[in-house]
Short mmCIF file of C-alpha atoms in Angstrom, two decimals:
data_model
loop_
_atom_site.label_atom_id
_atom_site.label_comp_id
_atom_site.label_asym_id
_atom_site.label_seq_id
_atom_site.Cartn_x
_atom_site.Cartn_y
_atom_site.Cartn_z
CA UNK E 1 -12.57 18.02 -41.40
CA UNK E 2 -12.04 15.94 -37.97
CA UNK E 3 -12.93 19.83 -36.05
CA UNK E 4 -16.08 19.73 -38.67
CA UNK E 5 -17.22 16.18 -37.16
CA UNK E 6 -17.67 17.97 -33.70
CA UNK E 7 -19.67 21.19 -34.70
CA UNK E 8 -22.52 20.28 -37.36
CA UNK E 9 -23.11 24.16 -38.53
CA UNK E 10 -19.39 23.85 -39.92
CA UNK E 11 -19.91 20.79 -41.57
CA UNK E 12 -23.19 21.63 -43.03
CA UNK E 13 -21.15 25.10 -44.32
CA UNK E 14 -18.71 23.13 -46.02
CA UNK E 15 -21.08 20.87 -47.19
CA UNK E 16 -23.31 24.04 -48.85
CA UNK E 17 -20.08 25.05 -50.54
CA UNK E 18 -19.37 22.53 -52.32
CA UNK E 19 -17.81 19.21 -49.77
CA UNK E 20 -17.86 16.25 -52.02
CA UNK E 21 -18.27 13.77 -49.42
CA UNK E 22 -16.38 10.70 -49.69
CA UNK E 23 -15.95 6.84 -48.40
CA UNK E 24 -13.05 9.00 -46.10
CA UNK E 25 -15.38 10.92 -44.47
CA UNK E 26 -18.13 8.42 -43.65
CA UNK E 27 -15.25 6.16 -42.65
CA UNK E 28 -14.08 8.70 -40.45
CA UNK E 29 -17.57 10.08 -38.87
CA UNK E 30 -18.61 6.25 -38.17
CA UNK E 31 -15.49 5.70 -36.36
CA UNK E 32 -15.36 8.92 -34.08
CA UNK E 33 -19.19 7.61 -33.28
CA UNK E 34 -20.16 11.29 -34.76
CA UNK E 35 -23.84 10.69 -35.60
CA UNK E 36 -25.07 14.00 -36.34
CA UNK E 37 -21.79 14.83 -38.35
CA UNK E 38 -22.64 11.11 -40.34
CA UNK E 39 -26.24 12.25 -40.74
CA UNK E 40 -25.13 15.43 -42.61
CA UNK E 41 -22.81 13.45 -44.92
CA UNK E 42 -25.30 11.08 -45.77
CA UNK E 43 -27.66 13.87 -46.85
CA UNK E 44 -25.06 15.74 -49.08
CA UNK E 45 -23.58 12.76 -50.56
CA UNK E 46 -24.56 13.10 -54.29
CA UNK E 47 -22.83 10.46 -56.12
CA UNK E 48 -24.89 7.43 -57.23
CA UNK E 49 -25.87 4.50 -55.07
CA UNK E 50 -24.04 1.53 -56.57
CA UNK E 51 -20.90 3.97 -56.09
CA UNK E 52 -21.99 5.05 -52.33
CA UNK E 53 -22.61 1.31 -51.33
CA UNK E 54 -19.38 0.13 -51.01
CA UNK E 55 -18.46 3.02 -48.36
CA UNK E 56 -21.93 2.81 -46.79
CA UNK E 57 -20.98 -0.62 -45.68
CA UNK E 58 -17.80 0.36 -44.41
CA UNK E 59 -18.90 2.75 -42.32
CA UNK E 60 -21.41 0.50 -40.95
CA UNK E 61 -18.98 -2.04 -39.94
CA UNK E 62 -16.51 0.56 -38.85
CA UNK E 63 -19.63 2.16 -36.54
CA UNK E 64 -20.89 -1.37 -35.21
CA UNK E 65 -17.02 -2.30 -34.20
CA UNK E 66 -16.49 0.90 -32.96
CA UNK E 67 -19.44 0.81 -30.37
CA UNK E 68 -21.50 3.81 -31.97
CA UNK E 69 -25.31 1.89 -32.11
CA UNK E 70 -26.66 5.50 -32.51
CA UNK E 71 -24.46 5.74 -36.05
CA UNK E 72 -25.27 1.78 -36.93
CA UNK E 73 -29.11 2.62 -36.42
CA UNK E 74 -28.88 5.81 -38.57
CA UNK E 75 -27.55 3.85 -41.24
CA UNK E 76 -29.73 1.07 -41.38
CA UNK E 77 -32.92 3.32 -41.10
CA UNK E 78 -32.17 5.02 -43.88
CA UNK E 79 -30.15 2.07 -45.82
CA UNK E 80 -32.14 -1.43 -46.61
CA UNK E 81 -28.85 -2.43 -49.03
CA UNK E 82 -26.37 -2.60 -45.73
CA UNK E 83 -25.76 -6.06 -44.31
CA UNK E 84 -26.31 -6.23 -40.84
CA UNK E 85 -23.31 -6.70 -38.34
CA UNK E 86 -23.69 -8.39 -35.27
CA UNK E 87 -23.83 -5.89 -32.46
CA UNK E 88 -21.52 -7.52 -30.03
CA UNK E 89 -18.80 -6.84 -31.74
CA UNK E 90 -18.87 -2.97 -30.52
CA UNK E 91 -19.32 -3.98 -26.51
CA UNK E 92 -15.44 -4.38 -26.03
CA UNK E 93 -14.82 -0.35 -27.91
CA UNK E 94 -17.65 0.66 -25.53
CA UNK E 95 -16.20 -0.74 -22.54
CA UNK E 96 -12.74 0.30 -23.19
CA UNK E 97 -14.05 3.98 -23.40
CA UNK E 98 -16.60 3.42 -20.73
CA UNK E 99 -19.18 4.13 -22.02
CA UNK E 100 -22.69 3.24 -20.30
CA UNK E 101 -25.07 4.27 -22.72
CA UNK E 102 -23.58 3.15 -25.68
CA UNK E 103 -22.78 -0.08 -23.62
CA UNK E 104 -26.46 0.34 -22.47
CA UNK E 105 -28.36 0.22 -25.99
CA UNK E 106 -26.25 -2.37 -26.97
CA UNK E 107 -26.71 -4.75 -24.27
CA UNK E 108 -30.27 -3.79 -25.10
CA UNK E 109 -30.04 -5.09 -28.86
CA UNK E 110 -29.18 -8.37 -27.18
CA UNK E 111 -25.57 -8.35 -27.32
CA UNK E 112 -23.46 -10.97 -26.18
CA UNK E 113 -20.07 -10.61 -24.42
CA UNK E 114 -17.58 -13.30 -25.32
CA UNK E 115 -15.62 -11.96 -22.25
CA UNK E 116 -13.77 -9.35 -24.10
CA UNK E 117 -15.75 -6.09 -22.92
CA UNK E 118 -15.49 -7.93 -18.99
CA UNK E 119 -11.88 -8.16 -19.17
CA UNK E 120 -11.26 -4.39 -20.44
CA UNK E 121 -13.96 -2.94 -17.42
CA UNK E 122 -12.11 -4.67 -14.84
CA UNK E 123 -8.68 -4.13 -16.23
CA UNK E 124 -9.03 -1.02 -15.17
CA UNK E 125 -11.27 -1.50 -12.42
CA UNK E 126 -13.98 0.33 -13.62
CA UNK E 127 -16.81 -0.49 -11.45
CA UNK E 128 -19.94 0.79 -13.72
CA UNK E 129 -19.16 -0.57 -16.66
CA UNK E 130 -18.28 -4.27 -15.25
CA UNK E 131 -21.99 -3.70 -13.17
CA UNK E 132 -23.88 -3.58 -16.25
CA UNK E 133 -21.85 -6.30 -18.33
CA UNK E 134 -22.14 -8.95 -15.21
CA UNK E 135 -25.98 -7.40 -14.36
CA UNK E 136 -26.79 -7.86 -18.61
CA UNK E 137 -25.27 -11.77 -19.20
CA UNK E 138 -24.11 -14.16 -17.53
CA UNK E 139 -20.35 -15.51 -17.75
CA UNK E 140 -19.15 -18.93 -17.20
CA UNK E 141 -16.71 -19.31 -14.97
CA UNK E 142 -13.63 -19.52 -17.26
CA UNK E 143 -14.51 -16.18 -18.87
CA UNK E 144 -14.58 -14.82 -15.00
CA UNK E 145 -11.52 -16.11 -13.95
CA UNK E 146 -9.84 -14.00 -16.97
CA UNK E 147 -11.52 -11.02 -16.33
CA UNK E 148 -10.14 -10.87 -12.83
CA UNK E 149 -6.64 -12.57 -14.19
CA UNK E 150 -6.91 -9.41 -16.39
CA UNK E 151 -7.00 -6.91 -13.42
CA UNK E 152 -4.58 -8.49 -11.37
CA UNK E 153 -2.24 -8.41 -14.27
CA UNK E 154 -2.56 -4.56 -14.60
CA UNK E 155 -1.89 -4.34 -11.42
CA UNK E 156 1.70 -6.23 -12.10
CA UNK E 157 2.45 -4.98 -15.31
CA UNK E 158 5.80 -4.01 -16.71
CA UNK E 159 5.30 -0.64 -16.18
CA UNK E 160 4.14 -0.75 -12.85
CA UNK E 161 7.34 -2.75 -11.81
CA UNK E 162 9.72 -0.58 -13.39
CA UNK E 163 8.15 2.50 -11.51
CA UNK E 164 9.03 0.88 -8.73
CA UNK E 165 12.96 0.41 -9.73
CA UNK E 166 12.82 3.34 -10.18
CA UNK E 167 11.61 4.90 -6.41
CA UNK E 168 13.67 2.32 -5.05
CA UNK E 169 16.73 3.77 -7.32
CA UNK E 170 15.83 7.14 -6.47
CA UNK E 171 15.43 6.38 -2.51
CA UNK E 172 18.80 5.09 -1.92
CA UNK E 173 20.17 7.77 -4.24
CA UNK E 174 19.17 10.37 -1.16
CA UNK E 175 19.46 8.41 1.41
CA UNK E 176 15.70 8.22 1.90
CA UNK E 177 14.22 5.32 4.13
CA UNK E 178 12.87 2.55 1.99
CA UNK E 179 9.47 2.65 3.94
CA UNK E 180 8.81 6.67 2.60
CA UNK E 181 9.71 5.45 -0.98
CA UNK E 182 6.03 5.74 -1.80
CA UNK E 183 4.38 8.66 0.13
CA UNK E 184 1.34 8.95 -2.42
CA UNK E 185 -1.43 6.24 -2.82
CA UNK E 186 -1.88 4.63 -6.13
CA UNK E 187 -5.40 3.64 -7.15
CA UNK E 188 -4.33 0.54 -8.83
CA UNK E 189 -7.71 1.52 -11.21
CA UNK E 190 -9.64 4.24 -11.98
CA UNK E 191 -10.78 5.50 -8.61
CA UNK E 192 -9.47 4.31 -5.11
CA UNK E 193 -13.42 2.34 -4.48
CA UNK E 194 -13.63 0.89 -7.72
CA UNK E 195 -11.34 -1.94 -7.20
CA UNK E 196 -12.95 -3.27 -4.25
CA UNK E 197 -16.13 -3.48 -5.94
CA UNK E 198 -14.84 -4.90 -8.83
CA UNK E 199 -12.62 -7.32 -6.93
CA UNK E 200 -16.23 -8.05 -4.86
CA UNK E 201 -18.33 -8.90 -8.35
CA UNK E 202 -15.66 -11.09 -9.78
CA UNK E 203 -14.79 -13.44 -6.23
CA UNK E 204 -18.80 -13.58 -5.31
CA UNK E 205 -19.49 -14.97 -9.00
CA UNK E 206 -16.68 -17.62 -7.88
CA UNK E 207 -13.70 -15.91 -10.11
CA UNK E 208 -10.33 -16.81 -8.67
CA UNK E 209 -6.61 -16.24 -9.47
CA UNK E 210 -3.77 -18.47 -9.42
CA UNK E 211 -1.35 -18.76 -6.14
CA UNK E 212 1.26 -16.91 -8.08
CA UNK E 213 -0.44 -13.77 -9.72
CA UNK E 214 -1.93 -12.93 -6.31
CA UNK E 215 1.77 -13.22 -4.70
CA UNK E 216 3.42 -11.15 -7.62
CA UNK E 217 0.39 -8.46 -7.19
CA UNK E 218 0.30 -8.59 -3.71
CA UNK E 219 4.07 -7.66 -4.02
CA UNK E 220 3.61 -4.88 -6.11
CA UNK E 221 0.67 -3.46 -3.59
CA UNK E 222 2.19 -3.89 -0.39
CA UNK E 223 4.63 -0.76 -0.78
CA UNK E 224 1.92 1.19 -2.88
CA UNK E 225 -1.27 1.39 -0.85
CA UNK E 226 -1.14 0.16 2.32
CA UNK E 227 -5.36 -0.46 2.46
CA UNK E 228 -5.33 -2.46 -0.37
CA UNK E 229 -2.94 -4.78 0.67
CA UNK E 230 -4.96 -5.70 3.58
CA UNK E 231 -8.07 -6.24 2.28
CA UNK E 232 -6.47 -8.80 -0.19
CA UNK E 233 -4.88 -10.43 2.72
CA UNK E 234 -8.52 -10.38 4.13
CA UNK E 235 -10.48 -12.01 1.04
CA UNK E 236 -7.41 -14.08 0.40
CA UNK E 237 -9.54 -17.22 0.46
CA UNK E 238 -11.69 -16.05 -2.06
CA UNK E 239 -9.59 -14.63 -4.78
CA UNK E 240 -7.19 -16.58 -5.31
CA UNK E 241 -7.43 -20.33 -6.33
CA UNK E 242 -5.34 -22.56 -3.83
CA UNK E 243 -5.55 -22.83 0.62
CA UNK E 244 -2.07 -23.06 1.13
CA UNK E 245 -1.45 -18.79 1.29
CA UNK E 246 -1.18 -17.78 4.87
CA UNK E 247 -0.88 -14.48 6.57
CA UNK E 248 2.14 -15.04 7.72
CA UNK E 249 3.72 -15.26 4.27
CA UNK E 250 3.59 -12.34 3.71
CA UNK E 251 4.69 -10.73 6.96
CA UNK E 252 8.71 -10.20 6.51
CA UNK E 253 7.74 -8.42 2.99
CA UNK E 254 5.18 -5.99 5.29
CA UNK E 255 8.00 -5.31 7.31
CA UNK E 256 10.31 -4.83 4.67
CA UNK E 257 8.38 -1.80 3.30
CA UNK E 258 7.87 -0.67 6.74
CA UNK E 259 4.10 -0.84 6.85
CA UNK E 260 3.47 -0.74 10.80
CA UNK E 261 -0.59 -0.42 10.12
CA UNK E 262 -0.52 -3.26 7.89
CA UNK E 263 1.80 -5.39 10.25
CA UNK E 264 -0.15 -4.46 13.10
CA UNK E 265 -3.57 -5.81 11.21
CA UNK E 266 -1.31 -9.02 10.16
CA UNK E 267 -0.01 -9.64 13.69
CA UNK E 268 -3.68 -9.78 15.10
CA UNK E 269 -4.74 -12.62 12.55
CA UNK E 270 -4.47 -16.23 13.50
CA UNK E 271 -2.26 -17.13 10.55
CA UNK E 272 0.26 -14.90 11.02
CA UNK E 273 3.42 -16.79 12.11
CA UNK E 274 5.99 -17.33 10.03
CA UNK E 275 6.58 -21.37 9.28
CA UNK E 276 10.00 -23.03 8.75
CA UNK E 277 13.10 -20.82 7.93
CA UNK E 278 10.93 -18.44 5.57
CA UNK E 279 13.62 -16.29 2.89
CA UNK E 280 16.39 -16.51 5.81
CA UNK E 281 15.48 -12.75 7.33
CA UNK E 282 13.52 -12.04 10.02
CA UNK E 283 10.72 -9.38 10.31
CA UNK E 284 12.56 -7.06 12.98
CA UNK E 285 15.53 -7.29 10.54
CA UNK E 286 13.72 -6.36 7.50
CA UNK E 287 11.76 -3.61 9.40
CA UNK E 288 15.54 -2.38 10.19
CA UNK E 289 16.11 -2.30 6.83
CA UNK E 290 12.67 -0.15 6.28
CA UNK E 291 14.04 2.67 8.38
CA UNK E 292 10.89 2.42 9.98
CA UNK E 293 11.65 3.13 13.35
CA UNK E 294 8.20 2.67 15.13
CA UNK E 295 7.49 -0.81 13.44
CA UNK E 296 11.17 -1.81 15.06
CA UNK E 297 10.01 -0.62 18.14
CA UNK E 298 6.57 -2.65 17.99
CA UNK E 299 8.35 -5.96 16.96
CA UNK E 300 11.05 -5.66 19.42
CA UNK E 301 7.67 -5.23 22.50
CA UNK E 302 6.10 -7.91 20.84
CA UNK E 303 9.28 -10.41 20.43
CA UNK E 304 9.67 -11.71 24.22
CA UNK E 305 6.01 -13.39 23.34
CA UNK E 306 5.87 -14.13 19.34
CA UNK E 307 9.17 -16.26 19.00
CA UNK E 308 8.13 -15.93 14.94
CA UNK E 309 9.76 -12.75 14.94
CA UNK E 310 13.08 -12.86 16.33
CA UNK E 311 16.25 -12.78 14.75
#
């Protein structure tokens, strides 16, 4: 039957040879947001009404949940018995399948997000769908603030972290410089762009992080994609919620990784040296311990004039 669901002149065979249609199957076609497969049910369902009800209305709730408006506004066309379900509750299933024109025609039956269906689109950074949630409503500033907790905490998830054990593992395994640990870019969402948008949206709407998720993401980034890292050390200011961050935080973990482009960008900005005794290494020692041999070599010109970076 699910195979049925996707080609309607199966179904409709089955259904002329004798498919007695069930609650199952409406359960099922409201749920896979198969309209045309639901419509063909409905037609060949032969049992009485006060039998079909119960299943009717479980398949409505299942298809207004679910995300499917096409499926809810079959049924209630055809059904005046079903109890309407409020439409918002299918914006989060839209958004976590991103899907803009489901997400579309609900938003258009006046939905409401209670911040659910913003935290799943920029969990994942998906720039379209969190366009037309934040273009549709608007969010307070609480409900902001988790959606872009929400994608900084994908970006530091467990998984993420343990993928990095395991390079690290597997780098001094063979002997391989810690700074060509990572050789591919991650896109830390579903395309490489969509972050920055996304990131954009949230910290122009006045969303902001706490000091210590953007530390523990910026960690995770720094190793991983080399662009993003600076561009959070550029909007600093406005993503995360605090003014005592500073470039130069950050700059011994840069060099640990061996990220000469993204020390170079650091070394240029105004808040880049390195206050009080820092973790107790300097950044010519940790770029030593990169294996980066160009970054050692660019410290070590710069260190008769930046007395931040020597030993």
């Amino acid at each position: 039957m699910p195979v049925a669901f996707e080609y309607s002149p199966m179904l409709e065979m089955l259904c002329n040879n004798g498919l007695i249609v069930s609650d199952a199957h409406l359960a099922a076609a409201a749920t896979k947001g198969c309209s045309d497969a639901l419509a063909i049910l409905l037609d060949n369902d032969r049992r009485p009404m006060e039998d079909r009800l119960p299943g009717l209305r479980e398949a409505f709730g299942l298809a207004s949940e679910n995300g499917w408006p096409e499926c809810r506004e079959l049924m209630l066309r055809r059904f005046e018995d079903l109890k309407d379900v409020d439409i918002s509750v299918g914006l989060k299933a839209a958004s976590d399948r991103h899907d803009p024109n489901a997400l579309h025609t609900i938003l258009g039956l006046g939905a409401q997000d209670d911040g659910s269906a913003l935290q799943s689109a920029c969990e994942t950074a998906n720039e379209e769908t969190a366009r037309q949630l934040l273009q549709a409503q608007s969010y307070s500033t609480h409900q902001l603030n988790l959606a872009l907790e929400a994608y900084f905490n994908s970006v530091n998830d467990a998984n993420m972290r343990r993928y990095q054990v395991r390079r690290v593992e597997s780098a001094i395994q063979s002997r391989t410089s810690l700074y060509q640990t990572f050789k591919f870019t991650s896109t830390f969402g579903l395309t490489m762009e969509g972050k920055y948008a996304v990131l954009d949206m949230l910290s122009k709407r006045g969303a902001r992080v706490s000091e210590s998720l953007f530390i523990k993401a910026f960690a995770v980034v720094v190793p991983m994609d080399e662009d993003f890292a600076a561009y959070l050390l550029d909007n600093m200011g406005t993503l995360q919620d605090g003014c005592g961050l500073r470039s130069g935080d950050f700059l011994t973990l840069a060099c640990l990784w061996g990220r000469e482009r993204l020390v170079r960008g650091m070394l240029e900005r105004p808040d880049s040296e390195i206050l009080g005794d820092g973790i107790g290494i300097s950044p010519i020692d940790a770029a030593e311990a990169s294996g980066n041999a160009a970054l050692v070599e660019f410290l070590l010109s710069r260190n008769a004039s930046d007395r931040s970076l020597r030993p």
